[in-house]
Short mmCIF file of C-alpha atoms in Angstrom, two decimals:
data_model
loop_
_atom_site.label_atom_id
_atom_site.label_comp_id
_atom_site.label_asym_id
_atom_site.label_seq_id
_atom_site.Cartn_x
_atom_site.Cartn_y
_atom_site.Cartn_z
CA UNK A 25 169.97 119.25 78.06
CA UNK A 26 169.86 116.26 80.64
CA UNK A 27 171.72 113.49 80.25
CA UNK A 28 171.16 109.56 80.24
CA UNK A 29 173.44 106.98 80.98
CA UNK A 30 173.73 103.85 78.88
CA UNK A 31 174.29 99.96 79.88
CA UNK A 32 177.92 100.60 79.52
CA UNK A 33 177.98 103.61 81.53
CA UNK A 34 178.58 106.61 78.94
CA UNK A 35 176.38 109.31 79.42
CA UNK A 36 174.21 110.79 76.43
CA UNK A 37 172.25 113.90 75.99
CA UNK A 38 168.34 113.22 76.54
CA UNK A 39 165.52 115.45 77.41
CA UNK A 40 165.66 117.72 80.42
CA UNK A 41 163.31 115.86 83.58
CA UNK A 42 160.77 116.88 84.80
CA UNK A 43 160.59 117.96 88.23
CA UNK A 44 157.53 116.02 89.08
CA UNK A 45 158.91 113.14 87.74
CA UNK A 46 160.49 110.15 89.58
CA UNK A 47 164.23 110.23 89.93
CA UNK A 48 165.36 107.34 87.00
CA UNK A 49 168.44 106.71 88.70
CA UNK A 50 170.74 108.08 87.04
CA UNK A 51 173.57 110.29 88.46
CA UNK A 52 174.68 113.70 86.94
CA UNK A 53 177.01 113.97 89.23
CA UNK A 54 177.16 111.77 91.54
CA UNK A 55 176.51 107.86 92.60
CA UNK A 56 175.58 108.93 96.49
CA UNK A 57 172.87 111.55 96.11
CA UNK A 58 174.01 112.82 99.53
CA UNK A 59 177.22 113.76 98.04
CA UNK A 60 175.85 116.64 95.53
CA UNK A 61 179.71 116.63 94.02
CA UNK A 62 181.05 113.50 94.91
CA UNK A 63 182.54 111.22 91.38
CA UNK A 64 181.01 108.07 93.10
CA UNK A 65 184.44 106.85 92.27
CA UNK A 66 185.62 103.90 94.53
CA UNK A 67 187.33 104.50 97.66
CA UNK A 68 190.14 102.73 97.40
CA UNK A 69 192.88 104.52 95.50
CA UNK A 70 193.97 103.44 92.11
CA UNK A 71 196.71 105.26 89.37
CA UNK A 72 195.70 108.39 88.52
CA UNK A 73 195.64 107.48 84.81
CA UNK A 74 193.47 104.58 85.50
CA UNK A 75 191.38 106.65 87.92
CA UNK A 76 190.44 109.35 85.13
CA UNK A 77 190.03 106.41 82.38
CA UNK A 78 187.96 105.04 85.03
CA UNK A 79 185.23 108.20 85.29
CA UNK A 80 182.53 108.29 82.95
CA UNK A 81 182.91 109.66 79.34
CA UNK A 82 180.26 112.66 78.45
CA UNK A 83 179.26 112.59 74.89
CA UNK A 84 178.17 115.64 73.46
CA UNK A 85 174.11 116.55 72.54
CA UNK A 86 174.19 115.03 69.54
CA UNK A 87 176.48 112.26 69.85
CA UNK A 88 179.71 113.86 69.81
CA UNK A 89 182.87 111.82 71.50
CA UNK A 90 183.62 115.35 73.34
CA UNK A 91 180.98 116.97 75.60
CA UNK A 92 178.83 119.97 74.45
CA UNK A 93 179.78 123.35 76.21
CA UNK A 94 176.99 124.74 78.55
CA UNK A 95 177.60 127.95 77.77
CA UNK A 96 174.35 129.66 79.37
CA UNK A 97 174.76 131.79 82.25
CA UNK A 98 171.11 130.71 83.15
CA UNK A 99 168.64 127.84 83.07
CA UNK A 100 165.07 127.29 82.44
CA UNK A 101 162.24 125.51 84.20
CA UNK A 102 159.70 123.49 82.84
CA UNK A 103 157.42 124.07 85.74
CA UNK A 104 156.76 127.55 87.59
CA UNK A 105 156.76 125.34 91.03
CA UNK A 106 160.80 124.02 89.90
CA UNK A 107 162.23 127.38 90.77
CA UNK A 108 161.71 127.41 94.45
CA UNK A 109 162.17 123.99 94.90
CA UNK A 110 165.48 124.53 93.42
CA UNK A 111 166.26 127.63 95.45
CA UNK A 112 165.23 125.40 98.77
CA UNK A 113 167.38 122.99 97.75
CA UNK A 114 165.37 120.12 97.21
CA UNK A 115 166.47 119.53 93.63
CA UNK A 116 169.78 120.25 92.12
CA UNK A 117 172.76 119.08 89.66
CA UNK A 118 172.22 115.81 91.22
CA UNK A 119 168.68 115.59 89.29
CA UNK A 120 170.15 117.42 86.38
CA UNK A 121 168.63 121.01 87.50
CA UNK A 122 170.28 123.90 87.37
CA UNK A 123 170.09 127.54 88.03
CA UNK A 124 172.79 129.61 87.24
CA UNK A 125 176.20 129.38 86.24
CA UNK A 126 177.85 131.15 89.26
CA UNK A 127 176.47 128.13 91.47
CA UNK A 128 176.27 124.73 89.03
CA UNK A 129 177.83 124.45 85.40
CA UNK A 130 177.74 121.22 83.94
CA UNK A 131 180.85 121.73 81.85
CA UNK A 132 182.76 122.78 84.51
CA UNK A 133 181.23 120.19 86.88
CA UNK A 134 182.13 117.43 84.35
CA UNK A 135 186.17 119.12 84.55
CA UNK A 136 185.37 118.72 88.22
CA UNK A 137 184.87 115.32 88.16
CA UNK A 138 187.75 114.68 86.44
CA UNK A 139 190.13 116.73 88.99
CA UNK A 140 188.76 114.59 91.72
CA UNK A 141 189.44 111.38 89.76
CA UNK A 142 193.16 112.84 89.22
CA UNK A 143 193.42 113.37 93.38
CA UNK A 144 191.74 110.16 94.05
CA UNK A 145 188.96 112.97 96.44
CA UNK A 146 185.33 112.60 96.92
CA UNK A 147 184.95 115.85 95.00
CA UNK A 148 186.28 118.61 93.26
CA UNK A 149 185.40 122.04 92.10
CA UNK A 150 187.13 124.23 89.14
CA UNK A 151 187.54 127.64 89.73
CA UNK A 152 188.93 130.67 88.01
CA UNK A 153 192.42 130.94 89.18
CA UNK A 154 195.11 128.99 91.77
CA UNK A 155 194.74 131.67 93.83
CA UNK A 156 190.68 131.97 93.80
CA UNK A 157 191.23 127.92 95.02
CA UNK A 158 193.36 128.53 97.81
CA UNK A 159 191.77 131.77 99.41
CA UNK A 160 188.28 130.08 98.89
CA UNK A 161 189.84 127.01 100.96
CA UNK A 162 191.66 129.04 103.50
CA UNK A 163 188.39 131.77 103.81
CA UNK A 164 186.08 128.38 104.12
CA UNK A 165 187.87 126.48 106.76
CA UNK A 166 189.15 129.31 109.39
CA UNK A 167 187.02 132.03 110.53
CA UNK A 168 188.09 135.68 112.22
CA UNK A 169 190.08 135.17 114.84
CA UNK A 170 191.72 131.37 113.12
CA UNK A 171 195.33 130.39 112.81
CA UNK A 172 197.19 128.61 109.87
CA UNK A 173 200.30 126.86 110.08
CA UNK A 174 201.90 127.19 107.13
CA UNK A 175 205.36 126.43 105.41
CA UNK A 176 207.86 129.30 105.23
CA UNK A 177 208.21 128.20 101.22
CA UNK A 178 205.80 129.06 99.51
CA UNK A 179 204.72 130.43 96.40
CA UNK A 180 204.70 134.12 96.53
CA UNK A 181 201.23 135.14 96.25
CA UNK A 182 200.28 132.47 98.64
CA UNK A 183 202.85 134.01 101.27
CA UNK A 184 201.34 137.58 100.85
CA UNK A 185 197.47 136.38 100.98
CA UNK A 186 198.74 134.82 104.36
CA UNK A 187 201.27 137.49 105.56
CA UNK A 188 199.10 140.86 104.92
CA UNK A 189 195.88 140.49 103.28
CA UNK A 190 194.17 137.59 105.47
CA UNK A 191 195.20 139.53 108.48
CA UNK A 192 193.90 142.70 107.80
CA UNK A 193 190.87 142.05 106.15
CA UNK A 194 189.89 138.58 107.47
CA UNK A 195 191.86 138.93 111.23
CA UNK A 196 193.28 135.23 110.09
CA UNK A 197 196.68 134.95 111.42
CA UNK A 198 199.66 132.55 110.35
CA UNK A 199 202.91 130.64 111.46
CA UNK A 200 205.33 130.00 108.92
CA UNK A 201 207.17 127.18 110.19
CA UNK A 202 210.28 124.76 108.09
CA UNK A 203 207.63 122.80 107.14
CA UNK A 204 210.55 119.81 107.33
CA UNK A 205 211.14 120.04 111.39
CA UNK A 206 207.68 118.36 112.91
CA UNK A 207 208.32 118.94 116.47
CA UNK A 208 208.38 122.70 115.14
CA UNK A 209 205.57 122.28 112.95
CA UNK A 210 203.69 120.36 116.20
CA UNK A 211 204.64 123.03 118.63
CA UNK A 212 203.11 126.01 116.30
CA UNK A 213 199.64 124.81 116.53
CA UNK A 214 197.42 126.23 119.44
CA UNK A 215 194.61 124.12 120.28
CA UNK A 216 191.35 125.61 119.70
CA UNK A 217 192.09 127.90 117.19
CA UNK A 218 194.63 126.76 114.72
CA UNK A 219 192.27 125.50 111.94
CA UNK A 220 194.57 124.58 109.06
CA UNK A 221 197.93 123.50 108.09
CA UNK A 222 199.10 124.43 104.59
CA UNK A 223 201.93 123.58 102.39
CA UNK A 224 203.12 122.40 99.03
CA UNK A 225 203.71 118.72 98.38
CA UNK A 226 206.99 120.51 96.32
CA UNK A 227 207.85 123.55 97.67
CA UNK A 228 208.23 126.60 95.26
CA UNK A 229 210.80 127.04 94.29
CA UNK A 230 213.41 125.25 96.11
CA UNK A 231 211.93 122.10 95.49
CA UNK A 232 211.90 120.72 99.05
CA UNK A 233 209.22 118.05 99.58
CA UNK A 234 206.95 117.64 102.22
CA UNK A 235 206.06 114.30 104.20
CA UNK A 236 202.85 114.03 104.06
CA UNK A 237 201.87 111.07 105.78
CA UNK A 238 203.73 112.48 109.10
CA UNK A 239 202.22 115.86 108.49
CA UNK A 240 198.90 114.60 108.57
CA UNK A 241 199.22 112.45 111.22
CA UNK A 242 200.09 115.42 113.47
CA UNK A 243 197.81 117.90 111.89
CA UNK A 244 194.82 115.37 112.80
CA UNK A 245 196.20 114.76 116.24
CA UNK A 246 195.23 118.75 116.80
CA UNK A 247 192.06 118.15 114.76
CA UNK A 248 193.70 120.74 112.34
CA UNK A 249 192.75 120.47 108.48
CA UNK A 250 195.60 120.09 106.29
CA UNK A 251 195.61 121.62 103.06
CA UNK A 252 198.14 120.94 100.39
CA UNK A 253 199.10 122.67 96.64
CA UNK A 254 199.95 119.74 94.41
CA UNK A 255 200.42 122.31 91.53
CA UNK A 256 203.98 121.13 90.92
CA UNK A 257 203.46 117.40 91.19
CA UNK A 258 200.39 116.41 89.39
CA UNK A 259 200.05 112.49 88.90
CA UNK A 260 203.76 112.38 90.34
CA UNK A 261 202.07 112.76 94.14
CA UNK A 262 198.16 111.79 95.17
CA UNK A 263 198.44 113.90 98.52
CA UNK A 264 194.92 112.90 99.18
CA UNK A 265 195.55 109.69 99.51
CA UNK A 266 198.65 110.08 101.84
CA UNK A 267 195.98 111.61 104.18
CA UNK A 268 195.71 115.03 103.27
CA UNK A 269 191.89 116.94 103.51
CA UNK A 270 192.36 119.07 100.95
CA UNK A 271 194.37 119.35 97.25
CA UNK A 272 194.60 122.92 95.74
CA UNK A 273 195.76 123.29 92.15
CA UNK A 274 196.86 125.83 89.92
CA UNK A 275 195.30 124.21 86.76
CA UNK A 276 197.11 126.85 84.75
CA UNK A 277 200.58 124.96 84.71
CA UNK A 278 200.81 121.22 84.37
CA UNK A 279 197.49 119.99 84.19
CA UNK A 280 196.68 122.52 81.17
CA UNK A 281 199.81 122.53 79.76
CA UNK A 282 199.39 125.20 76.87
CA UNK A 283 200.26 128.77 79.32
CA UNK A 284 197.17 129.89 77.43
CA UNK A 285 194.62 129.77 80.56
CA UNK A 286 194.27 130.43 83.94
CA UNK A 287 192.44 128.24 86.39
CA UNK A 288 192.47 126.43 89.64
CA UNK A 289 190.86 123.45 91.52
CA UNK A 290 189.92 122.37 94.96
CA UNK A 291 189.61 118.59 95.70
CA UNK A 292 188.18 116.76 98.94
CA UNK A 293 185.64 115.80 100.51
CA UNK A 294 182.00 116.20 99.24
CA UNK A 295 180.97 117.64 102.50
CA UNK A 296 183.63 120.75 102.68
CA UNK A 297 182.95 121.30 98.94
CA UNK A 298 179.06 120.99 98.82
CA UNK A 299 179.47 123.33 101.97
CA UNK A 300 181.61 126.04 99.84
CA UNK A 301 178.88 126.24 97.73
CA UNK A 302 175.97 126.80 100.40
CA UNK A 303 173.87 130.19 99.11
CA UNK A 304 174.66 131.66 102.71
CA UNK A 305 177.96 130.76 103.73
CA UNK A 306 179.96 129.08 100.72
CA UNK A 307 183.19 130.82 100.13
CA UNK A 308 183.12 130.08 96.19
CA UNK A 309 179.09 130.96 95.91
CA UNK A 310 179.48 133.92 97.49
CA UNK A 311 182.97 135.02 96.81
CA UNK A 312 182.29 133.98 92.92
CA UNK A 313 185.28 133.03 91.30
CA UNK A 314 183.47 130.92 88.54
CA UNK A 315 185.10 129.34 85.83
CA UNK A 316 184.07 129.78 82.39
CA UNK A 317 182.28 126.68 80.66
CA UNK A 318 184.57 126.97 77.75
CA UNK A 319 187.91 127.13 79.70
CA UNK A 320 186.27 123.88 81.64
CA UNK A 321 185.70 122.30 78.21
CA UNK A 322 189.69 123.02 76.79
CA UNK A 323 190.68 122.08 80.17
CA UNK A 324 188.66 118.79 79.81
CA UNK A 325 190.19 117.60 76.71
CA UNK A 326 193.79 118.33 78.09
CA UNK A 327 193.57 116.10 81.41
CA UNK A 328 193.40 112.27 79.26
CA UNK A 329 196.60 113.05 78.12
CA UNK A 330 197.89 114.57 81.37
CA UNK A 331 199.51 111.19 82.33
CA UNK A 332 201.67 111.07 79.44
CA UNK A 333 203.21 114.56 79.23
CA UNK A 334 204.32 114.41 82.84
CA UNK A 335 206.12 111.44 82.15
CA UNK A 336 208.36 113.22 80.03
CA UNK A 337 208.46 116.58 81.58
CA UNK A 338 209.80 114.15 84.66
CA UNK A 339 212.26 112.02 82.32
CA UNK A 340 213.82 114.69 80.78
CA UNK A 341 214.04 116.77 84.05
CA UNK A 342 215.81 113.78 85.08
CA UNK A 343 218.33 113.57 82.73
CA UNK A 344 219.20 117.47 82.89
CA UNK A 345 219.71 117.29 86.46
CA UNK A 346 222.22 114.33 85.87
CA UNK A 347 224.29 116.04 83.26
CA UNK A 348 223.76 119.89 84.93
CA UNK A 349 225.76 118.03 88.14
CA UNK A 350 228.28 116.88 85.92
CA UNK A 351 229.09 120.13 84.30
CA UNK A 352 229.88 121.37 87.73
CA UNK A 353 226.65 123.10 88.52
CA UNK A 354 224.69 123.18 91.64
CA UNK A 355 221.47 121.40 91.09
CA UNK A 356 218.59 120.51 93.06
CA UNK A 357 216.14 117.85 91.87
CA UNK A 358 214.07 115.44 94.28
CA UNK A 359 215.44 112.90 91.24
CA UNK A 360 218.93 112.90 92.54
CA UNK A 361 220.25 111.33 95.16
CA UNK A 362 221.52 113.95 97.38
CA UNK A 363 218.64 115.39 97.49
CA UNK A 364 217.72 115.92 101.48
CA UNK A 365 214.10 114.07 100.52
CA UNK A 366 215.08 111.92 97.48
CA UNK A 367 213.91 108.49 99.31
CA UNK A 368 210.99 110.19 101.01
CA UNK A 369 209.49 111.46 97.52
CA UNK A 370 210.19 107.89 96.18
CA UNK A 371 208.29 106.26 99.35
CA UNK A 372 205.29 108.22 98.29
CA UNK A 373 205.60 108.77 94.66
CA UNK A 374 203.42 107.03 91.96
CA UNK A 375 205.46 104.90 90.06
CA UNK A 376 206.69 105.58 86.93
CA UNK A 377 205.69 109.14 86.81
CA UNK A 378 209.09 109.98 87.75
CA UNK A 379 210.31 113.10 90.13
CA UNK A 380 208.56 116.12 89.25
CA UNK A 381 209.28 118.31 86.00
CA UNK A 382 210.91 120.97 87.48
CA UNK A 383 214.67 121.67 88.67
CA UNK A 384 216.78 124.74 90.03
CA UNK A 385 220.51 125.48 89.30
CA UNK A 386 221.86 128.12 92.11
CA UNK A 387 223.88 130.47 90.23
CA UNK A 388 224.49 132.00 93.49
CA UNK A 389 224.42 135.59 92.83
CA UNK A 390 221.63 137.38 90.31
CA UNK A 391 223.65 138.83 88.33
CA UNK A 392 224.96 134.87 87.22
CA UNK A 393 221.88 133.38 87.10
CA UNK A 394 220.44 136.92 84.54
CA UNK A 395 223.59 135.95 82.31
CA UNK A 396 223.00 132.17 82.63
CA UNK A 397 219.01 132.40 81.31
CA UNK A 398 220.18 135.39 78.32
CA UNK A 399 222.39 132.63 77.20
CA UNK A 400 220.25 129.93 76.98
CA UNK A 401 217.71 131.82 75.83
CA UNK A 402 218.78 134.16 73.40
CA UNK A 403 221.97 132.71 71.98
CA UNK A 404 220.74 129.04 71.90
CA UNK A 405 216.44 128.95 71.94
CA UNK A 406 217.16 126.81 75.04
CA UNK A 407 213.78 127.79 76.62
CA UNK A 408 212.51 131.01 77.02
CA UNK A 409 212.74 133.46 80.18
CA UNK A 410 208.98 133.78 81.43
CA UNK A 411 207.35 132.86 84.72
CA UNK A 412 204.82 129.80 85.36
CA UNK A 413 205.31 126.11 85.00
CA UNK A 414 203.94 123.21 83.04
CA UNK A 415 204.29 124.81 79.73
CA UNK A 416 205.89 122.53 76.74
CA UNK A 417 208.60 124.48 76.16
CA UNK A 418 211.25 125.08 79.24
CA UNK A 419 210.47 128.19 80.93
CA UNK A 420 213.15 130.16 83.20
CA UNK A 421 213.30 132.31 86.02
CA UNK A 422 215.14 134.07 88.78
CA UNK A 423 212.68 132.87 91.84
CA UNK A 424 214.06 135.72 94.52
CA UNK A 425 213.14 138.50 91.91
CA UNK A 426 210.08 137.20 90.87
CA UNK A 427 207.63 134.57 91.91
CA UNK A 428 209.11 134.53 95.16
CA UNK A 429 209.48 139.01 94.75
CA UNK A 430 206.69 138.80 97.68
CA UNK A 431 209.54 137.56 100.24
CA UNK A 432 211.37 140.07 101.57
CA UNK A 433 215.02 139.25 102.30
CA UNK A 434 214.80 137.31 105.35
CA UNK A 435 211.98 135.64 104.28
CA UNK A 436 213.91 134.13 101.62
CA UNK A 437 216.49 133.36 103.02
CA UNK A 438 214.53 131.33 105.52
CA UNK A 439 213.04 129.99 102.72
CA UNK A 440 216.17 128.52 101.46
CA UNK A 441 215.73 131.14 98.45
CA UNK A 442 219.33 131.84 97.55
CA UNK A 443 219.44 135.61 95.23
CA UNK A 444 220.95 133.32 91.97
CA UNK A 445 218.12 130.32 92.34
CA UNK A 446 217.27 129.63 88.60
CA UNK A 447 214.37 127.49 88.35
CA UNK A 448 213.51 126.01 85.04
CA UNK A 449 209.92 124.17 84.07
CA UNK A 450 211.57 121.56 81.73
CA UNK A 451 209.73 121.38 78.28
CA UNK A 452 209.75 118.24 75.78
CA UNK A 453 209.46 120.28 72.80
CA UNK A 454 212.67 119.16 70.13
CA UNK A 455 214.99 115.79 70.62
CA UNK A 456 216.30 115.98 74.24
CA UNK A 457 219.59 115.74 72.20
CA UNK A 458 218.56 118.74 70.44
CA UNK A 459 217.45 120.56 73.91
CA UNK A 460 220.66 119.30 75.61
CA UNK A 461 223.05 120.61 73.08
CA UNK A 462 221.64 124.08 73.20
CA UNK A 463 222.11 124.22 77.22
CA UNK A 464 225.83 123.04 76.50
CA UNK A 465 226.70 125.54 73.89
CA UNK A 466 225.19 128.22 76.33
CA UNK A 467 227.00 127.54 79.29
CA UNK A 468 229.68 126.94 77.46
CA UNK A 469 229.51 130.37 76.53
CA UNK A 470 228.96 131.54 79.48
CA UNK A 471 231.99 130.19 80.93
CA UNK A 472 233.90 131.73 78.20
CA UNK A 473 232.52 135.02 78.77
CA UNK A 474 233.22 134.59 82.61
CA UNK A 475 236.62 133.57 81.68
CA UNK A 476 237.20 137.10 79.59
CA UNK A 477 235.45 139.43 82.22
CA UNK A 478 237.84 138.08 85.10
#
């Protein structure tokens, strides 16, 4: 069904147009009709929360407060004449026409909108995993023969798609560079062919952050693209508006919250992402990695509250950090203030979303950092011993032999990955008095079973 947009800027089912008909004005997706995905949001950056309360609220067919779900695969026409005017182009989801699923959803264009409102971009489009987002980007901007500079800390399937499978099947070629030494970063480009820069606003897993401003500044002085994975600091950092091109998300963690789907997002400008999903050359039309309409539609009704739960997955990070350090341990949180980029994450962060909602304690060896996460898992409920981010409960896991398994041993240590490097997606289920007395009693035990073995 098309939609129509009242005085006050909702948008209600209505009757689907006709393609003879004269364009009433109002925008399915966009404001600028040029811009096929654009939110016709205002340029100038605002909060993230106010940004998304800021798009416009679908209502469902028949009046619902939540959306409908598209969930057709295909569209009709009204008119024989509609279906090669569509397939030239000439009308689109800008006019409320669609074709088929694999190019235009409206469900999951709607959750688009929405993720460019959260990065503050000109556009957005949801796909079926983080990594379907980031190879789409990467396979889009750099052709055979390209160059990436990329940081040396990375998440692990991001390193091998840019270590061994975009060199052998694409003849793409990358630098892995400390992605904190600019002269090196500056010095690893080759004019002419190095097309993109790539990083993580928060490195996984050690938690370094990147300066973005500076990066971009010397990424555009090349006239390279720079590409950044904002998966671990949703709301926290608007990379976008520090002057990156392009935001890459693993939906999966944060922004959906429940570890019960798997998606991913690219956000930027209209013109890379309309030209993604050109029939001949798009890297998401043709490579297909098309998100369901009802994933878009759970996904949808998870983002309004987005804001809120990061603010505590931040506070109570916060306040583990503070009391880990105390206990002795080795901690590293951009919240504290010997972290190497404390000030720099607070000269770009938004306030009051706090530092991030993740932190790592070092254990130093494996075999520490196995006994550590038993303990707090199975002798106190602490959190549980499982891989991903974002979920409500704290999740736990030995980076070097697992996310980060893709590094070999030099790689990691380059990385900054030591073998014991815990890192722990910090829940908000229970008190935090509750949650904090479980890690106590567990390291407490730890340290008395330490005590015993020596």
């Amino acid at each position: 069904m098309a939609e129509t947009k009242n005085q006050q800027g909702f948008v209600f089912a209505g009757k689907k147009r006709s393609s003879t008909g004269q364009d009433s004005g109002d925008d399915f997706i966009v404001a600028n009709k040029k811009s096929m995905l654009s939110t016709g949001l205002p340029s100038i950056w605002e909060d993230p929360a106010a940004s998304l309360a800021s798009a416009r609220h679908e209502f469902g067919e028949h009046g619902g407060v939540n959306m409908s779900i598209e969930a057709s695969a295909t569209f009709t026409v009204m008119e024989p004449e509609t279906m090669r005017r569509m397939f030239s182009g000439e009308l689109g989801p800008d006019r409320d026409f669609f074709i088929y699923s694999r190019h235009f959803n409206p469900t999951v264009l709607n959750l688009g909108r929405q993720m460019a409102a959260l990065e503050g971009t000109e556009a957005a489009y949801c796909t079926a995993s983080g990594m379907s987002a980031i190879s789409s980007v990467l396979l889009q901007l750099c052709s055979s023969g390209g160059h990436v500079v990329a940081s040396r800390t990375l998440y692990g399937g991001t390193h091998a798609l840019l270590t061994h499978f975009l060199p052998r099947a694409c003849n793409i070629t990358t630098t892995f560079v400390d992605i904190n030494d600019h002269e090196m970063v500056k010095n690893a480009m080759v004019e002419g062919q190095t097309k993109v820069l790539y990083f993580e606003s928060m490195s996984n897993p050690t938690l370094t952050v990147a300066n973005i401003p500076d990066l971009s500044r010397i990424a555009h002085d090349k006239g390279v693209k720079v590409v950044v994975d904002n998966t671990f600091a949703p709301m926290v950092l608007s990379p976008a508006r520090l002057g990156a091109d392009v935001v890459v998300h693993s939906i999966s963690k944060f922004i959906s919250g429940g570890a019960d789907i798997i998606a991913g997002a690219v956000c930027g400008p209209a013109k890379l992402v309309n030209s993604m999903m050109d029939l001949q050359h798009g890297a998401l039309m043709l490579l297909g990695p098309t998100m369901n309409a009802k994933v878009a539609f759970e996904l949808s009704e998870r983002i309004p509250h987005l804001a809120l739960r990061m603010k505590e997955h931040c506070h109570r990070a916060m306040v583990y950090a503070t009391k880990m350090k105390k206990l002795g341990l080795k901690v590293i949180y951009p919240g504290l203030e010997d972290h190497p980029q404390h000030e720099l994450l607070k000269s770009m962060a938004n306030k009051e979303y706090g530092f991030g909602g993740l932190l790592c304690v070092d254990m130093e060896t494996e075999e520490k950092a196995n006994r550590l996460m038993n303990h707090l898992q199975n002798c106190t409920q602490f959190g549980f011993m499982a891989v991903s981010l974002g979920y409500y409960e704290t999740l736990m896991s030995c980076s070097g032999s697992s996310t980060s398994s893709e590094l070999n041993d030099e790689e990691q240590a380059l990385a900054g990955i030591s073998p014991g490097l815990v890192r722990m997606s910090v829940g908000f289920v229970g008190t935090l008095a509750q949650k904090w007395s479980q890690f106590e009693k567990a390291f407490s035990r730890l340290q008395d079973s330490e005590l015993y073995k020596n």
